[in-house]
XYZ file of N, CA and C in Angstrom:
567
model
N -0.993 29.098 81.239
C -2.139 30.283 79.856
C -0.904 30.960 78.383
N 0.674 30.831 78.873
C 1.567 31.195 78.095
C 2.211 30.049 77.166
N 1.595 29.073 77.870
C 1.911 27.611 77.104
C 0.568 27.311 75.822
N -0.853 28.067 76.154
C -1.634 27.729 75.410
C -1.227 29.283 74.222
N -1.210 30.235 74.741
C -1.314 31.634 73.844
C -0.638 31.127 72.419
N 0.730 31.069 72.500
C 0.893 30.490 71.526
C 0.931 29.931 70.569
N 0.143 28.685 70.914
C -0.620 27.391 70.475
C -1.293 27.612 69.899
N -2.519 28.911 70.120
C -3.681 29.499 69.529
C -3.035 30.238 68.830
N -2.732 31.007 68.801
C -2.052 31.662 67.755
C -1.470 31.504 66.139
N -1.028 30.218 66.625
C -0.505 29.546 64.889
C -1.891 28.731 64.445
N -2.536 28.557 65.373
C -3.651 27.571 64.895
C -4.783 28.640 64.234
N -4.622 29.785 64.698
C -5.647 30.985 64.593
C -4.684 31.597 63.171
N -3.623 31.615 62.866
C -3.197 32.010 61.996
C -3.276 30.728 60.771
N -2.953 29.481 61.061
C -2.692 28.179 59.621
C -4.357 28.761 59.373
N -5.676 28.734 60.339
C -6.764 28.242 59.566
C -7.127 30.019 59.160
N -6.930 30.988 59.469
C -6.876 31.977 59.053
C -6.777 32.216 57.619
N -5.426 31.320 57.123
C -4.568 31.833 55.916
C -4.967 30.600 54.839
N -5.828 29.317 55.562
C -6.535 28.584 54.727
C -7.361 28.734 53.297
N -8.206 29.634 53.468
C -8.992 30.296 52.458
C -8.005 30.643 51.040
N -7.095 31.746 52.071
C -6.108 32.401 50.570
C -5.543 31.179 50.345
N -4.946 29.980 50.563
C -3.807 29.365 50.286
C -4.856 28.167 49.091
N -6.441 28.170 49.763
C -7.420 27.697 48.727
C -7.539 28.503 47.080
N -7.410 29.488 47.652
C -8.018 30.509 46.234
C -6.832 30.322 45.127
N -5.067 30.447 45.909
C -4.299 30.424 45.057
C -3.997 29.104 44.683
N -4.310 28.191 45.309
C -4.540 26.421 44.539
C -5.702 26.838 43.561
N -6.731 26.600 43.316
C -7.739 26.741 42.693
C -7.745 27.645 41.346
N -6.816 28.371 41.560
C -6.310 30.006 40.691
C -4.963 29.382 38.978
N -4.060 28.951 40.212
C -2.934 27.966 39.194
C -3.479 26.765 38.853
N -4.167 26.081 39.763
C -4.963 25.235 38.472
C -5.312 24.973 37.232
N -6.216 26.519 37.203
C -6.962 26.894 36.401
C -5.838 27.529 35.463
N -4.653 27.519 35.303
C -4.397 28.429 34.770
C -3.608 27.504 34.011
N -3.229 26.291 34.649
C -2.113 25.044 34.136
C -3.595 24.441 33.131
N -4.824 24.616 32.451
C -6.397 24.115 31.825
C -5.518 24.508 30.376
N -5.510 23.788 29.013
C -5.219 24.449 27.966
C -6.826 25.273 27.890
N -7.006 25.128 26.517
C -7.484 26.382 25.711
C -9.126 24.678 25.076
N -8.172 23.652 24.974
C -8.730 22.907 24.474
C -9.239 21.523 25.831
N -8.557 21.836 27.020
C -8.902 21.251 28.201
C -10.762 21.489 28.739
N -10.217 23.522 28.000
C -11.554 23.848 28.878
C -12.607 23.737 27.845
N -12.380 23.327 26.589
C -13.916 23.387 25.829
C -14.289 22.428 26.045
N -13.260 20.592 26.035
C -13.556 19.116 26.342
C -14.547 19.475 27.903
N -14.210 20.449 28.801
C -14.823 20.615 30.041
C -16.014 21.191 29.517
N -16.512 21.870 28.712
C -17.708 22.155 28.305
C -18.467 21.681 27.578
N -18.426 20.533 27.516
C -18.983 19.529 27.079
C -18.442 19.761 24.696
N -17.787 20.636 24.698
C -17.369 20.797 22.981
C -16.492 20.246 22.719
N -16.317 19.742 21.501
C -14.618 19.065 21.424
C -13.646 19.653 21.205
N -12.430 19.415 21.187
C -10.827 19.525 21.505
C -10.824 20.609 20.211
N -11.129 20.432 19.226
C -10.832 20.811 17.794
C -11.551 21.654 17.560
N -12.076 22.384 18.100
C -13.501 23.417 17.076
C -11.719 24.646 16.764
N -10.407 24.477 17.531
C -9.627 25.323 17.513
C -8.326 24.298 17.201
N -7.740 25.165 16.410
C -6.539 24.071 15.969
C -5.397 24.656 16.497
N -4.445 23.475 16.265
C -3.247 23.781 16.832
C -2.605 24.854 16.514
N -1.504 25.429 17.486
C -0.994 26.670 17.399
C -1.347 27.339 18.695
N -2.837 27.367 19.266
C -3.078 28.503 19.982
C -1.790 28.654 21.145
N -1.514 30.172 20.891
C -0.496 30.689 21.223
C -0.773 30.796 22.878
N -1.808 31.650 23.241
C -1.978 32.118 24.644
C -3.866 31.803 25.008
N -5.306 32.053 25.796
C -6.086 32.666 25.683
C -6.296 33.213 27.409
N -7.471 34.032 27.147
C -8.025 34.038 28.753
C -9.641 33.615 28.626
N -9.877 33.708 29.769
C -11.133 32.895 30.023
C -12.030 33.996 31.527
N -12.775 34.806 31.233
C -13.254 34.818 32.983
C -14.024 34.329 33.490
N -14.945 34.516 34.553
C -15.683 33.968 34.993
C -17.400 34.309 34.277
N -17.430 35.247 33.460
C -18.976 34.593 32.529
C -18.820 34.456 31.442
N -17.790 33.422 31.346
C -17.594 32.274 30.132
C -16.638 33.355 29.053
N -16.464 34.475 29.159
C -15.574 35.407 27.898
C -13.981 34.900 27.790
N -14.328 34.235 26.841
C -12.696 34.151 25.754
C -12.028 34.171 25.047
N -10.608 34.678 25.144
C -10.237 35.290 23.810
C -9.111 34.087 23.653
N -8.657 33.956 22.316
C -7.571 33.245 21.994
C -7.081 33.534 20.988
N -5.221 33.718 21.183
C -4.535 34.437 20.634
C -3.780 32.800 19.669
N -3.931 33.508 18.119
C -3.209 32.164 17.303
C -1.798 33.109 16.779
N -0.699 32.438 16.377
C 0.561 33.258 15.919
C -0.216 33.431 14.559
N -0.671 32.895 13.904
C -1.420 34.486 12.169
C -2.179 33.774 12.028
N -2.669 34.106 11.016
C -4.381 33.973 11.039
C -3.945 32.464 10.092
N -4.662 31.585 9.714
C -4.781 30.540 9.546
C -5.841 29.557 9.031
N -6.001 28.994 8.205
C -7.282 27.909 7.623
C -6.676 26.123 8.277
N -7.889 25.954 8.174
C -7.888 24.231 8.713
C -8.850 23.787 7.848
N -9.006 22.193 6.929
C -9.548 21.661 6.796
C -10.497 20.361 7.497
N -11.434 20.597 7.236
C -12.680 19.869 7.838
C -13.375 19.486 6.743
N -14.825 19.108 6.791
C -15.369 19.141 5.553
C -15.644 19.633 5.077
N -15.432 21.207 5.725
C -15.156 22.369 4.733
C -14.404 23.222 4.851
N -13.641 23.877 4.908
C -12.498 24.710 4.976
C -12.997 26.359 6.380
N -12.379 25.920 7.103
C -12.864 27.112 8.279
C -11.292 28.200 8.188
N -11.546 29.152 8.587
C -10.867 30.357 8.975
C -10.495 30.802 10.484
N -8.826 31.465 10.708
C -9.393 31.402 11.841
C -8.495 32.951 12.011
N -9.011 33.802 12.591
C -7.958 35.241 12.210
C -7.056 34.749 13.819
N -6.707 36.126 13.904
C -5.399 35.441 14.730
C -5.955 35.658 16.355
N -6.671 36.590 16.672
C -7.946 35.871 17.871
C -9.249 35.856 17.232
N -9.633 34.853 18.071
C -10.775 34.157 17.914
C -11.493 34.268 19.540
N -12.601 35.112 19.256
C -13.405 35.106 20.864
C -14.609 35.169 20.809
N -15.490 35.317 21.900
C -16.952 34.124 22.062
C -17.281 34.320 23.795
N -18.477 34.137 23.870
C -18.855 33.409 25.542
C -18.844 31.860 25.512
N -18.197 31.334 26.486
C -18.079 29.861 26.322
C -19.185 29.664 27.484
N -19.938 28.250 27.373
C -21.245 27.652 28.367
C -21.164 26.301 28.032
N -21.929 25.535 28.629
C -21.817 24.116 28.252
C -22.383 23.777 27.151
N -22.162 23.099 26.357
C -22.159 23.059 24.745
C -22.987 24.295 23.807
N -21.693 24.785 24.424
C -21.893 26.108 23.254
C -21.111 27.119 23.361
N -20.897 27.822 22.461
C -20.022 29.161 22.345
C -20.939 30.403 21.459
N -21.175 30.935 21.690
C -21.895 32.453 21.515
C -21.366 33.362 21.501
N -21.767 34.602 20.612
C -21.063 35.717 20.279
C -20.111 35.773 19.710
N -19.314 34.756 19.160
C -18.203 34.092 19.076
C -17.889 34.745 17.488
N -16.567 35.288 17.474
C -16.160 35.543 16.403
C -14.230 35.812 15.806
N -13.933 35.452 15.127
C -12.513 35.482 14.441
C -12.543 33.980 13.870
N -14.261 33.483 13.830
C -13.837 31.870 12.680
C -14.704 31.845 11.900
N -14.403 31.971 10.523
C -15.503 31.739 9.066
C -15.095 30.175 8.455
N -16.435 29.889 7.631
C -16.443 28.901 7.390
C -16.726 28.994 5.622
N -16.441 28.202 5.196
C -16.369 28.269 3.543
C -16.973 27.133 3.137
N -18.078 28.031 2.446
C -19.328 26.598 1.807
C -19.197 27.311 -0.062
N -18.880 26.068 -0.893
C -18.546 26.448 -2.549
C -17.460 27.721 -2.336
N -18.007 28.747 -3.205
C -16.533 29.973 -3.304
C -16.630 31.132 -2.508
N -17.944 31.196 -1.080
C -18.092 32.020 -0.227
C -18.060 31.965 1.438
N -17.562 32.465 1.918
C -16.692 32.333 3.319
C -17.521 33.068 4.011
N -18.530 32.687 5.354
C -19.205 33.287 5.951
C -19.420 33.163 7.448
N -18.967 34.007 8.172
C -18.652 34.187 9.734
C -19.160 33.499 10.692
N -18.737 32.045 11.283
C -19.528 32.040 11.940
C -20.194 32.462 13.313
N -21.157 32.229 13.714
C -21.353 33.614 14.625
C -22.129 32.097 15.711
N -22.188 31.227 15.911
C -22.175 30.384 17.166
C -22.043 28.882 16.475
N -21.744 27.872 17.977
C -21.218 26.538 17.663
C -22.026 26.169 18.698
N -23.049 24.751 18.767
C -23.547 24.492 19.572
C -23.834 23.213 19.556
N -23.821 22.467 20.569
C -24.150 21.213 20.931
C -25.647 20.954 21.573
N -26.459 20.365 20.823
C -27.380 20.121 21.040
C -27.636 19.301 22.354
N -27.492 17.630 21.679
C -27.724 16.411 22.607
C -26.240 15.941 21.942
N -25.131 15.865 22.918
C -24.301 15.422 22.650
C -23.913 13.901 22.275
N -25.345 12.633 22.836
C -25.337 11.897 22.236
C -26.135 11.675 20.839
N -26.205 12.407 20.324
C -26.722 12.681 18.903
C -25.707 12.612 17.886
N -24.161 13.312 18.386
C -22.447 13.102 17.250
C -23.100 13.676 16.467
N -23.308 15.062 16.712
C -24.132 16.445 16.034
C -23.093 17.629 16.286
N -23.171 18.608 15.914
C -22.520 20.314 16.295
C -23.013 21.271 14.991
N -22.964 22.117 15.563
C -23.933 22.884 14.299
C -23.287 24.047 14.808
N -22.986 24.921 13.294
C -22.411 26.260 13.292
C -23.402 26.983 12.764
N -23.146 28.042 13.375
C -24.541 29.264 12.962
C -23.511 29.745 12.080
N -24.113 29.926 10.786
C -23.140 31.250 9.518
C -24.081 32.433 9.631
N -25.098 32.537 9.811
C -26.078 33.887 9.865
C -27.849 33.212 10.004
N -27.326 33.208 8.698
C -28.345 32.507 7.508
C -28.632 30.968 7.975
N -28.030 30.241 8.165
C -28.763 29.052 8.357
C -27.725 27.951 9.473
N -28.008 27.156 10.174
C -26.884 26.741 11.002
C -26.302 25.286 10.023
N -25.332 25.305 10.067
C -24.359 24.626 9.241
C -24.177 22.753 10.093
N -25.035 21.432 9.676
C -24.613 20.437 9.911
C -23.853 19.364 10.624
N -22.627 19.309 11.118
C -21.279 18.258 10.900
C -21.485 17.554 12.213
N -20.411 16.077 11.723
C -19.901 15.231 12.639
C -19.511 15.761 13.685
N -19.493 15.279 15.353
C -18.627 15.651 16.235
C -17.276 15.306 16.070
N -17.470 13.677 15.756
C -15.952 13.090 15.346
C -15.122 14.060 14.412
N -15.669 14.923 14.123
C -14.379 15.725 12.849
C -14.185 16.161 13.514
N -14.636 16.899 14.762
C -13.615 17.972 15.922
C -12.883 17.032 16.896
N -12.680 15.756 16.781
C -12.145 15.638 18.039
C -10.896 15.788 19.073
N -10.031 16.200 17.512
C -8.966 16.643 17.592
C -8.394 17.606 16.621
N -7.403 18.704 17.707
C -6.934 20.231 17.175
C -6.509 19.853 15.609
N -6.394 20.553 14.610
C -6.350 20.810 13.100
C -5.266 21.009 12.864
N -4.015 20.709 11.986
C -2.825 21.757 11.801
C -3.591 22.406 10.609
N -3.309 24.149 10.648
C -3.462 25.132 10.563
C -2.704 25.790 9.305
N -2.693 25.999 8.509
C -1.901 26.369 7.001
C -2.203 28.027 7.045
N -1.279 28.370 7.109
C -1.312 30.159 7.501
C -1.875 30.541 5.857
N -2.126 31.613 5.855
C -2.794 32.401 4.971
C -1.964 33.829 5.363
N -1.899 34.056 3.916
C -1.424 35.661 3.865
C -2.794 36.158 2.669
N -3.227 37.520 3.911
C -4.916 38.742 3.157
C -3.982 38.761 1.837
N -4.881 38.676 0.526
C -4.966 38.932 -0.568
C -4.554 40.826 -0.319
N -3.891 41.627 -0.979
C -3.293 42.561 -0.941
C -4.460 43.208 -2.163
N -5.740 44.059 -1.840
C -6.574 44.651 -3.021
C -6.511 45.546 -3.222
N -5.737 45.885 -3.273
C -5.275 47.167 -4.104
C -4.111 46.368 -5.527
N -3.892 45.238 -5.503
C -3.308 44.264 -6.729
C -3.998 43.918 -7.319
N -3.669 44.273 -8.786
C -5.190 43.721 -9.736
C -5.078 42.908 -10.065
N -4.171 41.955 -9.684
C -4.081 40.356 -10.279
C -4.943 39.905 -9.328
N -5.356 39.558 -8.006
C -5.828 39.516 -7.098
C -7.549 39.621 -7.393
N -7.161 40.484 -7.904
C -9.176 41.206 -8.379
C -9.372 40.732 -9.502
N -8.719 40.431 -10.139
C -8.658 40.370 -11.495
C -8.651 38.119 -11.401
N -8.156 37.629 -10.741
C -8.567 36.302 -10.452
C -9.956 36.096 -9.693
N -10.059 37.448 -8.698
C -11.264 36.543 -8.151
C -12.316 36.652 -9.748
N -12.507 37.760 -10.289
C -13.582 38.010 -11.534
C -13.394 36.785 -12.379
N -12.458 36.616 -12.790
C -12.219 35.447 -13.445
C -13.216 33.898 -12.775
N -13.070 33.658 -11.405
C -13.500 32.115 -11.050
C -15.347 33.244 -11.097
N -15.208 33.728 -10.599
C -16.992 33.978 -10.923
C -17.639 34.238 -12.087
N -17.226 34.747 -13.273
C -17.055 34.663 -14.624
C -17.307 33.638 -14.932
N -16.343 32.576 -14.521
C -16.499 30.685 -14.769
C -17.820 30.073 -14.194
N -17.762 30.795 -13.292
C -18.400 29.607 -12.205
C -20.151 30.119 -12.801
N -20.359 31.384 -13.162
C -21.128 32.148 -13.911
C -21.650 31.384 -14.978
N -20.083 31.255 -15.700
C -20.804 30.998 -16.990
C -20.732 29.256 -16.926
N -20.748 28.711 -15.716
C -20.739 27.243 -16.087
C -22.265 27.136 -15.404
N -23.010 27.751 -14.677
C -24.098 27.312 -14.132
C -24.921 28.254 -15.394
N -24.956 28.952 -16.299
C -25.739 29.024 -17.319
C -25.937 27.738 -18.337
N -24.640 27.456 -18.647
C -24.839 26.124 -19.542
C -25.500 25.234 -18.758
N -25.322 24.602 -17.664
C -25.822 24.108 -16.321
C -27.573 24.054 -17.324
N -27.652 24.946 -16.762
C -29.182 25.618 -16.736
C -29.572 25.178 -18.202
N -28.801 26.197 -19.726
C -28.985 25.786 -20.163
C -29.660 24.304 -21.384
N -28.822 23.463 -20.374
C -28.967 21.930 -21.239
C -29.362 21.364 -20.887
N -30.046 21.956 -19.209
C -31.484 21.303 -18.428
C -32.774 22.078 -19.078
N -32.534 22.965 -19.484
C -34.222 23.697 -20.528
C -33.682 22.919 -21.739
N -32.409 22.904 -22.509
C -33.006 21.927 -24.105
C -33.268 20.968 -23.378
N -33.257 19.882 -22.721
C -33.637 18.511 -22.271
C -34.902 18.449 -21.973
N -35.281 18.953 -21.243
C -36.878 19.541 -21.143
C -37.628 19.743 -22.687
N -37.071 20.580 -23.348
C -37.497 20.991 -24.416
C -37.925 19.537 -25.509
N -36.627 18.970 -24.937
C -36.549 17.982 -26.123
C -37.542 16.952 -26.238
N -37.077 16.973 -24.883
C -38.355 15.685 -24.456
C -40.088 15.948 -24.606
């Protein structure tokens, strides 16, 4: 009886501690994943986030937060702007409630509210910029891009305001010129 007592105690302790060691292994392996691998395992391309992710957090509900060294822009078909912190809710094929990414179209920047891949075999990815979904090729976002640091303009600086106003006036002038040329061509015809 003395012989089986300690053996049973050892067996009990080993079996009792097994779930805890499994939990530690699972959490240790999930911490080893990069945000890029997390994106890929959720059916999204790794290049949705730029190179230079310093750290990230992901909870069980899919809410995540990514930390970059600095604000930056990356060039794709359009230019994307990344704030220092990017957050959203990750589910398979989708990032909802997204903040911290903006897409440029012409001279305007639009906040990206959602990114989704409906049918992976279609090769398309959609960015919800509020008023419309922008469609891109999935292959564009296969690998993380280099991101160029961005210094926010000082709005107190008169030069920035003057340059921006000059661009707006120039675009307006070109638009009016093209429009008047079209009207003149119609009148002549």
